[in-house]
Amino acid sequence: DGGITQSPKYLFRKEGQNVTLSCEQNLNHDAMYWYRQDPGQGLRLIYYSQIVNDFQKGDIAEGYSVSREKKESFPLTVTSAQKNPTAFYLCASRRGYEQYFGPGTRLTVT
Amino acid sequence: AQKVTQAQTEISVVEKEDVTLDCVYETRDTTYYLFWYKQPPSGELVFLIRRNSFDEQNEISGRYSWNFQKSTSSFNFTITASQVVDSAVYFCALGRGSSASKIIFGSGTRLSIRP
């Protein structure tokens, strides 16, 4: 089945630790995205990548880092510099004009 | 400034009622794209529709219909004869750039359909 996978579904970390969220797609899409969703809010763009080995900051990139070494993979690292990392993180890939989303990872930092 | 406003935070209706979700957008671009996504309790966003700025034709897909009016910068979504399975958070979004490479989301409307 083609699609976007994010693992794990739930992730728990202690404050001060870096954590990497996985995003894999087998749709052969060039562009990939990371969004953050907080309760009662829409999605906010963290980083996006239009092509392998290239990525751009979104609206809330501070405290996050990404890499795009393979077309299929776009991992997101939430660093200890992110002030409020607890949130729901969604990965997406784009074909044409439409973005297709993964199931999301709910990160809780205590 | 680019902005999407969904003024209705939550809507609750009884099954089989019609319901309209409002969306107002702001942009200075002459070419842009409008989207609706559905987020069921599972969390994954599901694409529903895209309209281009140069195509104001309304669209109907089964019980769903969309009304795009550039004069009022609105892109409203109506569900006819609502069902419990329609319960979800619905997001309106504005895309800009070539191929709508960046999307700005509204804050969403939580729709609850009561049996």
Tab-separated table of C-alpha atoms in Angstrom:
chain	number	residue	atom	x	y	z
A	1	ASP	CA	0.000	0.000	0.000
A	2	GLY	CA	1.247	3.468	-0.842
A	3	GLY	CA	1.178	6.050	1.863
A	4	ILE	CA	2.896	8.025	4.560
A	5	THR	CA	3.967	6.416	7.792
A	6	GLN	CA	4.876	8.147	11.012
A	7	SER	CA	6.180	6.312	13.983
A	8	PRO	CA	5.588	5.993	16.791
A	9	LYS	CA	1.992	7.115	17.304
A	10	TYR	CA	2.778	8.281	20.847
A	11	LEU	CA	6.163	9.437	22.127
A	12	PHE	CA	7.188	10.454	25.610
A	13	ARG	CA	10.414	12.242	26.503
A	14	LYS	CA	11.986	14.024	29.435
A	15	GLU	CA	12.663	17.718	29.188
A	16	GLY	CA	16.137	18.487	27.890
A	17	GLN	CA	16.321	15.484	25.567
A	18	ASN	CA	16.370	15.684	21.819
A	19	VAL	CA	13.888	13.440	20.033
A	20	THR	CA	13.556	12.466	16.383
A	21	LEU	CA	10.209	11.838	14.718
A	22	SER	CA	10.115	9.548	11.727
A	23	CYS	CA	8.301	10.214	8.447
A	24	GLU	CA	8.502	7.839	5.492
A	25	GLN	CA	6.589	7.888	2.210
A	26	ASN	CA	6.479	5.467	-0.691
A	27	LEU	CA	4.399	7.695	-2.954
A	28	ASN	CA	7.421	8.941	-4.908
A	29	HIS	CA	6.540	12.533	-4.019
A	30	ASP	CA	9.305	15.130	-4.216
A	31	ALA	CA	7.960	17.573	-1.621
A	32	MET	CA	7.526	16.802	2.069
A	33	TYR	CA	6.342	18.864	5.026
A	34	TRP	CA	6.272	18.925	8.818
A	35	TYR	CA	3.453	20.616	10.716
A	36	ARG	CA	2.714	21.129	14.354
A	37	GLN	CA	-0.839	21.129	15.733
A	38	ASP	CA	-1.786	22.443	19.166
A	39	PRO	CA	-5.233	22.022	20.733
A	40	GLY	CA	-7.803	24.330	19.177
A	41	GLN	CA	-5.383	25.574	16.569
A	42	GLY	CA	-4.724	24.889	12.964
A	43	LEU	CA	-1.577	23.380	11.553
A	44	ARG	CA	1.571	25.450	11.561
A	45	LEU	CA	4.423	24.780	9.166
A	46	ILE	CA	7.756	23.834	10.747
A	47	TYR	CA	9.933	22.833	7.787
A	48	TYR	CA	9.437	21.733	4.219
A	49	SER	CA	11.545	20.166	1.523
A	50	GLN	CA	10.870	20.424	-2.190
A	51	ILE	CA	13.659	18.081	-3.231
A	52	VAL	CA	16.304	15.788	-1.771
A	53	ASN	CA	19.157	17.572	0.062
A	54	ASP	CA	17.209	20.819	0.229
A	55	PHE	CA	14.802	22.178	2.832
A	56	GLN	CA	13.398	25.512	4.013
A	57	LYS	CA	12.222	26.889	7.310
A	58	GLY	CA	8.544	27.319	7.828
A	59	ASP	CA	6.799	29.677	10.200
A	60	ILE	CA	7.903	28.061	13.471
A	61	ALA	CA	11.295	26.442	12.766
A	62	GLU	CA	13.049	27.536	15.949
A	63	GLY	CA	14.020	24.581	18.107
A	64	TYR	CA	13.586	22.055	15.287
A	65	SER	CA	15.902	20.539	12.691
A	66	VAL	CA	15.379	18.287	9.661
A	67	SER	CA	17.308	16.371	7.049
A	68	ARG	CA	16.389	15.103	3.592
A	69	GLU	CA	18.989	12.603	2.521
A	70	LYS	CA	16.523	10.313	0.762
A	71	LYS	CA	13.400	11.052	-1.223
A	72	GLU	CA	11.380	8.697	0.962
A	73	SER	CA	12.415	10.051	4.342
A	74	PHE	CA	12.088	13.413	6.113
A	75	PRO	CA	12.872	13.029	9.839
A	76	LEU	CA	12.209	15.870	12.270
A	77	THR	CA	14.333	16.416	15.378
A	78	VAL	CA	12.787	18.300	18.252
A	79	THR	CA	15.703	19.766	20.151
A	80	SER	CA	15.960	20.828	23.767
A	81	ALA	CA	15.861	24.423	22.524
A	82	GLN	CA	12.185	24.069	21.636
A	83	LYS	CA	10.407	25.811	24.523
A	84	ASN	CA	7.100	23.993	24.332
A	85	PRO	CA	7.541	20.744	22.396
A	86	THR	CA	4.423	18.910	23.555
A	87	ALA	CA	2.131	18.800	20.510
A	88	PHE	CA	0.741	16.683	17.698
A	89	TYR	CA	3.137	16.486	14.751
A	90	LEU	CA	1.956	15.767	11.236
A	91	CYS	CA	4.053	14.916	8.211
A	92	ALA	CA	2.810	15.366	4.652
A	93	SER	CA	3.966	14.890	1.095
A	94	ARG	CA	2.714	16.717	-1.965
A	95	ARG	CA	1.760	15.613	-5.439
A	96	GLY	CA	0.712	18.438	-7.700
A	97	TYR	CA	-1.378	20.807	-5.640
A	98	GLU	CA	-2.560	18.437	-2.925
A	99	GLN	CA	-0.822	17.455	0.282
A	100	TYR	CA	-1.325	14.005	1.749
A	101	PHE	CA	-0.877	13.472	5.445
A	102	GLY	CA	0.464	10.761	7.698
A	103	PRO	CA	-1.313	9.604	10.859
A	104	GLY	CA	0.724	11.899	13.110
A	105	THR	CA	2.884	11.511	16.212
A	106	ARG	CA	1.716	12.832	19.561
A	107	LEU	CA	4.774	13.981	21.502
A	108	THR	CA	4.621	14.592	25.229
A	109	VAL	CA	7.585	16.139	27.006
A	110	THR	CA	7.598	16.260	30.811
B	1	ALA	CA	-0.973	39.273	4.689
B	2	GLN	CA	-2.140	35.725	4.108
B	3	LYS	CA	-4.796	34.549	6.503
B	4	VAL	CA	-7.629	32.058	6.820
B	5	THR	CA	-10.419	32.625	9.314
B	6	GLN	CA	-12.840	29.969	10.473
B	7	ALA	CA	-14.968	31.886	12.937
B	8	GLN	CA	-17.017	28.868	14.015
B	9	THR	CA	-14.969	27.040	16.642
B	10	GLU	CA	-17.536	24.332	17.290
B	11	ILE	CA	-20.847	23.351	15.708
B	12	SER	CA	-23.250	20.716	16.966
B	13	VAL	CA	-26.293	19.588	14.994
B	14	VAL	CA	-28.670	16.685	15.024
B	15	GLU	CA	-28.232	14.003	12.414
B	16	LYS	CA	-29.883	14.725	9.053
B	17	GLU	CA	-29.677	18.474	9.514
B	18	ASP	CA	-27.801	20.536	6.936
B	19	VAL	CA	-24.765	22.416	8.207
B	20	THR	CA	-22.510	25.059	6.660
B	21	LEU	CA	-18.921	25.667	7.705
B	22	ASP	CA	-17.675	29.146	6.979
B	23	CYS	CA	-14.252	30.106	5.668
B	24	VAL	CA	-12.953	33.589	4.913
B	25	TYR	CA	-9.508	34.164	3.478
B	26	GLU	CA	-7.156	37.071	2.911
B	27	THR	CA	-4.515	37.234	0.218
B	28	ARG	CA	-2.992	39.724	-2.183
B	29	ASP	CA	-2.002	37.035	-4.643
B	30	THR	CA	-3.912	36.919	-7.903
B	31	THR	CA	-3.366	33.181	-8.203
B	32	TYR	CA	-4.060	31.073	-5.163
B	33	TYR	CA	-5.669	27.824	-4.118
B	34	LEU	CA	-8.269	26.967	-1.524
B	35	PHE	CA	-8.636	23.639	0.231
B	36	TRP	CA	-10.824	21.826	2.700
B	37	TYR	CA	-9.451	19.004	4.839
B	38	LYS	CA	-11.220	16.712	7.288
B	39	GLN	CA	-9.535	15.509	10.476
B	40	PRO	CA	-11.392	12.598	12.076
B	41	PRO	CA	-10.608	11.528	15.663
B	42	SER	CA	-7.776	9.321	14.372
B	43	GLY	CA	-5.834	12.515	13.609
B	44	GLU	CA	-4.896	12.050	9.971
B	45	LEU	CA	-5.990	14.874	7.679
B	46	VAL	CA	-8.039	13.826	4.673
B	47	PHE	CA	-8.101	15.985	1.555
B	48	LEU	CA	-11.623	16.929	0.449
B	49	ILE	CA	-11.381	19.560	-2.273
B	50	ARG	CA	-9.202	22.130	-4.002
B	51	ARG	CA	-10.352	25.202	-5.917
B	52	ASN	CA	-8.189	27.524	-7.980
B	53	SER	CA	-8.649	31.275	-7.703
B	54	PHE	CA	-9.656	31.580	-11.333
B	55	ASP	CA	-12.422	28.993	-11.062
B	56	GLU	CA	-15.417	30.195	-9.068
B	57	GLN	CA	-17.651	27.365	-10.149
B	58	ASN	CA	-19.321	25.747	-7.172
B	59	GLU	CA	-18.911	22.037	-6.680
B	60	ILE	CA	-21.072	19.250	-5.379
B	61	SER	CA	-19.871	15.817	-4.374
B	62	GLY	CA	-22.607	13.659	-2.930
B	63	ARG	CA	-23.763	15.297	0.301
B	64	TYR	CA	-20.899	17.802	0.208
B	65	SER	CA	-20.970	21.120	-1.613
B	66	TRP	CA	-18.663	24.101	-1.730
B	67	ASN	CA	-19.481	27.736	-2.458
B	68	PHE	CA	-16.545	29.864	-3.611
B	69	GLN	CA	-17.154	33.625	-3.825
B	70	LYS	CA	-14.200	35.861	-4.631
B	71	SER	CA	-16.279	38.986	-4.045
B	72	THR	CA	-16.547	38.128	-0.357
B	73	SER	CA	-13.300	36.106	-0.122
B	74	SER	CA	-15.226	33.122	1.139
B	75	PHE	CA	-15.090	29.403	0.506
B	76	ASN	CA	-17.904	27.814	2.491
B	77	PHE	CA	-18.579	24.116	2.893
B	78	THR	CA	-22.057	22.637	3.278
B	79	ILE	CA	-22.930	19.125	4.378
B	80	THR	CA	-26.457	18.116	3.468
B	81	ALA	CA	-28.327	15.543	5.542
B	82	SER	CA	-25.459	15.218	8.012
B	83	GLN	CA	-24.444	11.852	9.433
B	84	VAL	CA	-22.649	10.851	12.615
B	85	VAL	CA	-19.630	9.837	10.510
B	86	ASP	CA	-19.270	13.476	9.466
B	87	SER	CA	-18.177	14.331	12.997
B	88	ALA	CA	-14.629	15.683	12.732
B	89	VAL	CA	-12.566	18.836	12.705
B	90	TYR	CA	-12.666	20.557	9.341
B	91	PHE	CA	-9.900	22.834	8.146
B	92	CYS	CA	-10.011	25.426	5.410
B	93	ALA	CA	-6.636	26.305	3.926
B	94	LEU	CA	-5.054	28.776	1.504
B	95	GLY	CA	-2.271	27.686	-0.822
B	96	ARG	CA	0.210	29.966	-2.529
B	97	GLY	CA	3.252	29.626	-4.674
B	98	SER	CA	3.697	27.332	-7.623
B	99	SER	CA	1.655	24.192	-7.129
B	100	ALA	CA	0.411	25.591	-3.821
B	101	SER	CA	3.790	24.669	-2.345
B	102	LYS	CA	2.932	26.342	0.961
B	103	ILE	CA	-0.416	26.134	2.700
B	104	ILE	CA	-1.828	28.279	5.484
B	105	PHE	CA	-4.477	26.599	7.601
B	106	GLY	CA	-7.405	28.082	9.439
B	107	SER	CA	-7.912	27.162	13.070
B	108	GLY	CA	-10.552	24.580	12.214
B	109	THR	CA	-14.203	23.974	13.041
B	110	ARG	CA	-15.115	21.024	15.232
B	111	LEU	CA	-18.337	19.514	13.928
B	112	SER	CA	-20.353	17.169	16.121
B	113	ILE	CA	-23.308	15.317	14.686
B	114	ARG	CA	-25.673	14.001	17.369
B	115	PRO	CA	-27.721	10.896	16.630
